[in-house]
Coordinates of C-alpha atoms in Angstrom, one line a residue:
M998 CA 7.8 12.6 5.6
D999 CA 10.1 15.6 6.2
R1000 CA 11.2 16.4 2.6
Q1001 CA 13.0 19.4 1.2
E1002 CA 14.6 20.4 -2.1
V1003 CA 17.8 22.4 -2.4
E1004 CA 20.3 23.3 -5.2
I1005 CA 23.4 22.3 -3.3
L1006 CA 23.7 20.0 -0.2
A1007 CA 26.9 19.9 1.8
I1008 CA 27.2 17.0 4.2
G1009 CA 29.1 17.7 7.5
A1010 CA 29.4 21.1 9.2
G1011 CA 33.1 20.9 9.7
P1012 CA 35.8 23.3 8.4
A1013 CA 35.4 21.9 4.8
S1014 CA 31.7 22.6 4.5
L1015 CA 31.8 25.9 6.4
A1016 CA 34.6 27.1 4.2
L1017 CA 32.5 26.2 1.2
A1018 CA 29.6 28.1 2.7
V1019 CA 31.7 31.2 3.1
A1020 CA 32.9 30.9 -0.5
M1021 CA 29.3 30.6 -1.6
E1022 CA 28.3 33.7 0.3
E1023 CA 31.2 35.7 -1.1
L1024 CA 31.5 34.3 -4.7
A1025 CA 28.1 33.0 -5.6
P1026 CA 25.3 34.5 -3.4
E1027 CA 22.7 33.3 -6.0
L1028 CA 23.7 29.8 -5.1
A1029 CA 24.2 30.5 -1.4
V1030 CA 20.4 31.1 -0.9
R1031 CA 19.8 27.6 -2.3
T1032 CA 22.5 25.8 -0.3
L1033 CA 22.0 23.6 2.8
V1034 CA 24.6 22.2 5.1
I1035 CA 23.6 19.2 7.3
E1036 CA 25.5 18.1 10.4
Q1037 CA 24.8 14.9 12.4
N1038 CA 25.7 16.5 15.8
E1039 CA 23.9 19.4 17.5
D1040 CA 26.5 22.0 16.8
A1041 CA 29.6 22.7 14.7
A1042 CA 32.2 21.9 17.3
W1043 CA 35.7 21.1 15.9
Q1044 CA 37.5 17.9 16.8
R1045 CA 34.9 17.4 19.6
G1046 CA 36.5 14.2 20.8
M1047 CA 39.8 16.0 21.5
L1048 CA 38.3 19.3 22.6
L1049 CA 40.6 19.6 25.6
P1050 CA 40.8 23.0 27.4
W1051 CA 44.6 23.2 27.1
A1052 CA 45.1 21.7 23.6
Q1053 CA 46.3 24.0 20.9
S1054 CA 46.1 23.7 17.1
Q1055 CA 49.3 22.9 15.2
V1056 CA 48.1 25.3 12.4
S1057 CA 48.4 29.1 12.3
F1058 CA 45.2 31.1 12.8
L1059 CA 45.8 32.6 9.3
K1060 CA 44.9 29.3 7.8
D1061 CA 41.3 29.8 8.7
L1062 CA 38.2 29.3 6.5
V1063 CA 38.9 32.3 4.3
T1064 CA 42.0 34.4 4.9
P1065 CA 44.4 32.8 2.4
R1066 CA 41.7 33.4 -0.3
N1067 CA 40.3 36.7 0.9
P1068 CA 42.2 38.5 3.7
T1069 CA 39.6 41.2 3.9
S1070 CA 36.7 38.8 4.6
R1071 CA 34.4 39.4 7.6
Y1072 CA 34.5 35.6 8.2
S1073 CA 38.2 35.6 9.3
F1074 CA 39.4 34.2 12.6
L1075 CA 40.6 37.6 13.6
N1076 CA 37.2 39.1 13.0
Y1077 CA 35.7 36.4 15.2
Q1078 CA 38.1 37.3 18.0
H1079 CA 37.1 41.0 17.5
S1080 CA 33.4 40.1 17.6
I1081 CA 33.7 38.4 21.0
G1082 CA 35.9 41.1 22.4
N1083 CA 39.0 39.0 22.7
L1084 CA 41.3 40.4 20.0
D1085 CA 43.7 42.3 22.3
E1086 CA 44.1 39.3 24.5
F1087 CA 44.7 36.9 21.6
I1088 CA 47.3 39.2 20.1
N1089 CA 49.0 39.5 23.5
L1090 CA 49.1 35.7 23.8
G1091 CA 51.9 35.9 21.2
S1092 CA 51.2 32.6 19.5
P1093 CA 50.0 31.9 16.0
N1094 CA 48.4 28.7 17.2
P1095 CA 45.0 29.2 18.7
Y1096 CA 43.6 26.9 21.3
R1097 CA 41.4 24.1 19.9
L1098 CA 38.4 25.6 21.8
E1099 CA 38.9 28.9 20.0
I1100 CA 38.8 27.3 16.6
S1101 CA 35.7 25.4 17.6
G1102 CA 34.1 28.6 18.7
Y1103 CA 35.1 30.3 15.5
L1104 CA 33.4 27.5 13.4
Q1105 CA 30.2 27.8 15.4
W1106 CA 30.3 31.6 15.0
V1107 CA 30.6 31.3 11.2
A1108 CA 27.8 28.8 11.0
E1109 CA 25.5 31.1 13.0
T1110 CA 26.4 34.3 11.0
L1111 CA 25.9 33.0 7.5
P1112 CA 23.2 35.2 5.9
N1113 CA 22.1 32.8 3.2
V1114 CA 23.5 29.3 3.5
R1115 CA 21.4 27.3 6.0
V1116 CA 22.9 24.9 8.5
Q1117 CA 20.7 22.1 10.0
Y1118 CA 21.9 20.0 12.9
G1119 CA 20.9 16.5 14.1
K1120 CA 20.8 15.3 10.4
R1121 CA 23.0 12.2 9.9
C1122 CA 23.2 11.1 6.3
S1123 CA 22.3 7.4 6.1
A1124 CA 22.0 6.8 2.4
I1125 CA 22.4 8.6 -1.0
E1126 CA 20.9 7.5 -4.2
P1127 CA 20.7 9.0 -7.7
R1128 CA 17.5 10.7 -8.9
R1129 CA 16.7 9.8 -12.5
T1130 CA 14.5 11.6 -14.9
A1131 CA 11.9 9.8 -17.1
G1132 CA 14.6 9.8 -19.8
G1133 CA 17.1 8.0 -17.6
E1134 CA 19.4 11.0 -16.9
V1135 CA 20.6 11.5 -13.3
D1136 CA 19.8 15.1 -12.6
G1137 CA 20.1 15.1 -8.8
W1138 CA 20.5 13.1 -5.6
I1139 CA 18.2 11.9 -2.9
V1140 CA 19.8 12.0 0.5
R1141 CA 18.0 10.1 3.4
T1142 CA 18.9 11.0 7.0
A1143 CA 18.7 8.9 10.1
D1144 CA 15.6 10.7 11.4
G1145 CA 13.6 9.7 8.4
A1146 CA 13.9 12.9 6.4
E1147 CA 14.6 13.2 2.7
I1148 CA 16.6 15.9 1.0
V1149 CA 16.7 16.3 -2.8
A1150 CA 19.7 18.2 -4.2
R1151 CA 21.1 18.8 -7.6
D1152 CA 24.7 18.7 -6.4
L1153 CA 26.4 17.2 -3.4
V1154 CA 29.6 18.2 -1.5
I1155 CA 30.6 15.6 1.0
G1156 CA 33.0 16.8 3.7
G1157 CA 32.2 14.6 6.7
G1158 CA 35.7 13.2 7.3
R1159 CA 37.0 9.7 7.6
D1160 CA 35.7 6.9 9.8
A1161 CA 37.5 6.2 13.1
L1162 CA 39.9 3.2 13.0
V1163 CA 39.3 0.6 15.6
P1164 CA 41.9 -2.2 15.1
A1165 CA 40.6 -5.7 14.9
E1166 CA 42.4 -6.6 18.1
F1167 CA 40.0 -4.4 20.1
T1168 CA 36.6 -5.0 18.4
G1169 CA 35.7 -7.9 20.7
L1170 CA 36.0 -5.9 23.9
P1171 CA 32.9 -4.3 25.5
A1172 CA 32.1 -0.9 24.0
E1173 CA 32.3 0.7 27.4
R1174 CA 35.9 -0.4 27.9
V1175 CA 37.2 1.1 24.6
I1176 CA 37.3 4.8 23.8
H1177 CA 38.6 6.1 20.5
S1178 CA 40.1 9.6 20.3
T1179 CA 37.1 10.8 18.4
E1180 CA 35.0 10.2 21.5
F1181 CA 37.5 10.9 24.2
A1182 CA 36.4 14.3 25.5
T1183 CA 32.7 13.2 25.6
R1184 CA 33.2 9.8 27.3
I1185 CA 36.2 10.0 29.6
G1186 CA 34.3 12.1 32.1
K1187 CA 32.2 9.1 33.0
L1188 CA 35.1 7.6 34.9
D1189 CA 35.3 8.3 38.6
P1190 CA 38.0 11.0 39.0
D1191 CA 39.1 9.5 42.3
G1192 CA 39.3 6.0 41.1
A1193 CA 42.5 3.9 40.9
H1194 CA 42.0 3.2 37.2
R1195 CA 44.5 1.3 35.0
I1196 CA 44.4 3.0 31.7
A1197 CA 46.1 1.8 28.5
V1198 CA 46.7 4.3 25.6
I1199 CA 47.3 2.7 22.2
G1200 CA 49.3 4.8 19.7
G1201 CA 52.4 7.0 19.6
A1202 CA 51.3 10.2 17.9
Q1203 CA 49.7 13.5 19.0
S1204 CA 46.2 12.2 19.9
A1205 CA 47.5 9.3 21.9
A1206 CA 50.0 11.7 23.7
E1207 CA 47.2 14.2 24.5
M1208 CA 45.0 11.4 25.9
L1209 CA 47.8 10.1 28.0
W1210 CA 48.6 13.5 29.4
S1211 CA 44.9 14.2 30.0
V1212 CA 44.1 11.1 32.0
H1213 CA 47.4 11.3 34.0
K1214 CA 46.4 14.8 35.1
D1215 CA 42.7 14.3 35.6
F1216 CA 42.9 10.9 37.4
P1217 CA 45.6 11.4 40.0
R1218 CA 45.3 7.8 41.2
A1219 CA 45.4 6.2 37.8
E1220 CA 48.2 4.0 36.3
C1221 CA 48.6 5.3 32.7
T1222 CA 50.5 3.2 30.2
M1223 CA 51.1 4.1 26.5
I1224 CA 51.9 1.4 24.0
A1225 CA 53.5 2.6 20.8
R1226 CA 55.0 0.9 17.8
S1227 CA 57.5 3.7 17.2
V1228 CA 61.0 4.0 18.5
G1229 CA 60.3 6.4 21.3
L1230 CA 57.9 9.3 20.6
P1231 CA 58.9 11.1 17.4
I1232 CA 58.6 14.9 17.0
Y1233 CA 56.5 16.5 14.3
E1234 CA 58.5 17.4 11.2
V1235 CA 57.9 21.2 11.1
S1236 CA 60.7 22.3 8.7
K1237 CA 59.6 25.3 6.6
F1238 CA 60.7 23.5 3.5
I1239 CA 58.4 20.6 4.4
N1240 CA 55.6 23.1 5.0
L1241 CA 56.0 24.4 1.4
L1242 CA 54.2 21.1 0.4
Y1243 CA 51.1 22.3 2.4
Y1244 CA 50.6 25.2 0.1
N1245 CA 47.6 25.2 -2.1
S1246 CA 49.9 25.9 -5.1
F1247 CA 51.6 22.5 -4.5
I1248 CA 48.4 20.6 -5.3
D1249 CA 48.8 21.1 -9.1
E1250 CA 52.3 19.5 -8.9
F1251 CA 51.1 16.6 -6.8
Y1252 CA 48.0 15.9 -8.8
S1253 CA 50.0 15.8 -12.1
A1254 CA 52.8 13.6 -10.6
P1255 CA 53.1 9.9 -11.4
A1256 CA 51.4 7.6 -8.8
E1257 CA 54.7 6.3 -7.5
T1258 CA 55.9 9.8 -6.9
R1259 CA 52.8 10.7 -5.0
E1260 CA 53.3 7.6 -2.8
L1261 CA 56.9 8.7 -2.2
I1262 CA 55.8 12.2 -1.2
L1263 CA 53.1 11.0 1.1
K1264 CA 55.4 8.6 2.8
G1265 CA 58.1 11.2 3.3
M1266 CA 55.5 13.7 4.8
H1267 CA 54.0 11.1 7.2
R1268 CA 55.7 12.6 10.3
S1269 CA 54.6 16.1 9.3
N1270 CA 51.0 15.2 10.2
Y1271 CA 50.3 11.7 11.3
A1272 CA 53.3 10.2 13.1
G1273 CA 54.5 12.9 15.4
V1274 CA 54.1 14.7 18.7
T1275 CA 54.5 18.5 19.3
T1276 CA 57.6 19.7 21.2
P1277 CA 55.6 21.1 24.2
M1278 CA 53.8 17.8 24.7
L1279 CA 57.0 15.8 24.4
E1280 CA 58.5 18.1 27.1
N1281 CA 55.5 17.6 29.4
L1282 CA 55.6 13.8 29.1
Y1283 CA 59.4 13.5 29.5
R1284 CA 59.6 15.8 32.5
E1285 CA 56.7 14.0 34.2
T1286 CA 58.3 10.6 33.8
Y1287 CA 61.6 12.0 35.0
L1288 CA 60.1 13.5 38.1
E1289 CA 58.2 10.4 38.9
R1290 CA 61.3 8.3 38.7
L1291 CA 63.1 10.8 40.8
T1292 CA 60.4 10.8 43.5
G1293 CA 59.5 7.1 43.3
T1294 CA 55.9 7.8 42.4
E1295 CA 55.8 6.3 38.9
R1296 CA 52.4 5.9 37.4
L1297 CA 53.1 7.2 33.8
H1298 CA 54.6 4.6 31.6
I1299 CA 55.6 4.8 27.9
T1300 CA 56.4 1.5 26.2
S1301 CA 57.8 1.9 22.7
L1302 CA 58.6 -0.7 20.0
S1303 CA 55.6 -2.7 21.2
E1304 CA 52.2 -3.5 19.9
V1305 CA 49.0 -5.2 21.1
V1306 CA 48.5 -8.5 19.3
S1307 CA 45.3 -9.5 21.1
A1308 CA 42.8 -8.3 23.7
R1309 CA 40.2 -10.1 25.8
M1310 CA 38.2 -9.9 29.0
E1311 CA 39.0 -12.0 32.0
E1312 CA 36.3 -11.5 34.7
D1313 CA 36.3 -7.7 35.1
E1314 CA 39.7 -7.0 33.6
V1315 CA 40.8 -6.1 30.1
V1316 CA 43.9 -8.2 29.2
L1317 CA 46.2 -7.0 26.5
D1318 CA 48.8 -9.3 25.0
V1319 CA 51.7 -6.9 24.2
F1320 CA 54.5 -8.0 21.8
D1321 CA 57.9 -6.4 22.5
R1322 CA 59.8 -6.0 19.2
K1323 CA 63.1 -5.5 21.0
N1324 CA 63.3 -9.1 22.4
G1325 CA 60.4 -10.9 20.8
S1326 CA 58.6 -11.6 24.0
T1327 CA 54.8 -11.2 24.7
T1328 CA 53.6 -10.1 28.1
E1329 CA 50.1 -9.3 29.6
L1330 CA 49.0 -5.9 30.5
R1331 CA 45.9 -5.8 32.6
C1332 CA 43.8 -2.7 32.6
D1333 CA 40.3 -1.3 33.1
V1334 CA 39.9 0.9 30.0
V1335 CA 41.7 1.2 26.6
L1336 CA 42.1 4.6 24.8
L1337 CA 42.7 4.3 21.1
G1338 CA 44.9 7.0 19.4
T1339 CA 44.8 4.9 16.2
G1340 CA 43.6 7.5 13.8
Y1341 CA 41.3 6.9 10.9
V1342 CA 40.5 4.3 8.3
R1343 CA 42.5 5.0 5.1
E1344 CA 39.7 3.8 2.8
M1345 CA 36.8 6.0 1.8
P1346 CA 34.1 6.6 4.5
A1347 CA 31.0 4.4 4.5
V1348 CA 28.8 7.2 3.1
I1349 CA 31.1 7.5 0.1
T1350 CA 31.4 3.8 -0.6
G1351 CA 27.6 3.6 -0.3
L1352 CA 27.3 6.3 -2.9
A1353 CA 29.7 4.4 -5.2
A1354 CA 27.5 1.3 -4.9
A1355 CA 24.4 3.3 -5.7
V1356 CA 26.1 4.8 -8.8
G1357 CA 27.3 1.3 -9.8
I1358 CA 31.0 1.7 -9.8
D1359 CA 33.7 0.2 -7.5
T1360 CA 35.7 3.3 -6.6
L1361 CA 35.0 7.0 -6.8
S1362 CA 37.8 9.1 -8.3
V1363 CA 37.9 12.9 -8.5
D1364 CA 39.3 15.4 -10.9
R1365 CA 41.5 18.3 -10.1
Q1366 CA 38.4 20.3 -9.0
Y1367 CA 37.4 17.6 -6.5
R1368 CA 34.5 16.6 -8.7
V1369 CA 33.7 12.9 -8.8
E1370 CA 34.1 11.3 -12.3
L1371 CA 30.6 10.0 -13.0
P1372 CA 29.0 8.2 -16.0
E1373 CA 28.0 10.4 -19.0
D1374 CA 24.3 10.3 -18.2
Y1375 CA 24.9 12.2 -14.9
T1376 CA 24.3 15.9 -15.1
A1377 CA 24.3 16.1 -11.3
S1378 CA 27.7 16.4 -9.5
V1379 CA 29.4 15.2 -6.4
Y1380 CA 32.5 16.8 -4.8
L1381 CA 34.6 15.2 -2.2
Q1382 CA 36.5 17.1 0.5
G1383 CA 39.1 15.8 2.9
V1384 CA 39.4 12.3 1.5
N1385 CA 41.5 13.0 -1.6
E1386 CA 45.0 12.6 -0.1
A1387 CA 46.1 10.1 -2.7
T1388 CA 45.4 12.5 -5.5
H1389 CA 45.6 16.0 -4.0
G1390 CA 48.3 15.6 -1.3
I1391 CA 48.6 15.3 2.5
A1392 CA 47.0 18.7 3.2
D1393 CA 43.6 17.6 1.8
S1394 CA 42.3 16.6 5.2
L1395 CA 43.7 19.7 7.0
L1396 CA 42.8 23.4 7.4
S1397 CA 45.7 24.5 5.2
V1398 CA 43.8 24.3 1.9
V1399 CA 40.1 24.7 2.8
A1400 CA 39.9 28.3 1.7
F1401 CA 41.2 27.8 -1.8
R1402 CA 39.6 24.4 -2.3
S1403 CA 36.2 25.9 -1.6
Q1404 CA 36.9 28.6 -4.2
E1405 CA 37.7 25.9 -6.8
I1406 CA 34.6 23.9 -6.0
V1407 CA 32.3 27.0 -6.2
Q1408 CA 34.0 28.1 -9.4
D1409 CA 33.4 24.6 -10.9
L1410 CA 29.8 24.7 -9.8
L1411 CA 29.3 28.0 -11.5
A1412 CA 31.1 27.0 -14.7
R1413 CA 29.0 23.8 -15.0
R1414 CA 25.8 25.9 -14.6
T1415 CA 27.0 28.4 -17.2
G1416 CA 28.0 25.7 -19.6
R1417 CA 24.6 24.0 -19.2
L1418 CA 22.7 27.2 -19.8
L1419 CA 24.8 27.8 -23.0
L1420 CA 24.1 24.3 -24.2
E1421 CA 20.4 24.6 -23.5
S1422 CA 20.3 27.9 -25.4
V1423 CA 21.9 26.3 -28.4
T1424 CA 19.7 23.2 -28.5
R1425 CA 16.4 24.9 -27.5
P1426 CA 14.2 25.4 -30.6
T1427 CA 13.5 29.1 -31.4
Q1428 CA 10.0 30.4 -31.8
G1429 CA 8.5 29.1 -35.1
A1430 CA 11.2 26.6 -35.8
L1431 CA 10.2 23.2 -37.2
L1432 CA 10.2 20.4 -34.6

């Protein structure tokens, strides 16, 4: 069996784990040499399912893996641009929002230039279980991967993201007829670009809008229909006062607030991240529908205040039953393929719920430093990144806080090691002492 032992294991080579790796290199090089990051894919691509050539990030390049914490770091996005000879061109672009491809390239560059932290690809975590000593103490974790390998680590940092949400209405359809946004860029190319496809896009936020725009442009004979619950397509809330709540400094306030206040804040910020579309994309879609009506060539359709209540196959067609909230009627929409811009499951990912089951508790909760609260007989630690929105705020799954969050986790790891060493020095018998 392929087996290795490390001090710290980070699961998932996305922004969360790579920011942690950078923090390790800069703040705790003695831990960095004993840290491993595993990734289920063959590279560190960012948002690979929506890695469209024209798509831009909604976040400033300054919110990279390290700049908010250490503006002089060699791991900054600007240094990446300099390293590939593109800094002048990027500056001349005049936008703080890089293309998604650029951020993906930046993450891969970071993963490849880490001097101490190792990154291994093609390693999908399939199970995690505690490692117990002869005395019953849990002093580490055994992580099994899908390829049959085993990794033993003292501490875990899980940052693999949430699971894709496929609503129940679509689970009975053949897999080849349904594409979630997390797989869009890797699967949509299998369709014949000259085919007269009928494509339905489910959802009314940015991912759905981008998929709609993409298939409309790339499949010139396709009929493209968006079905959205919202009243029209709402714009992202981008007020500078709302953006104050994405500061790392706001996390302390959010964490200490009553549960009902947290829920109120999250609800109020929903359109700042989940339920909106960027202004340029809204302009593109509206102008296209306007021109098509003007020229009598309509093949881009946006149906709002509607939802799919059931889906089935009839011969070679996907049939969607669409409920219109405006008049209470239900109509059929026949199509060939369904694109889901339905986001992610709100509950913890399967790897984390599996860990909770292995520990013997129903739900894992984290402290302010993102460390899971475990039974007293656990000296090993687990940290969760990107799934703590309920306790740490809406920015937890975004780039905005990865730099400072990584610092806090590294500092906590160091503090626990220092504390343990101090405890051992106090309890360890001195030479000649009575036992």
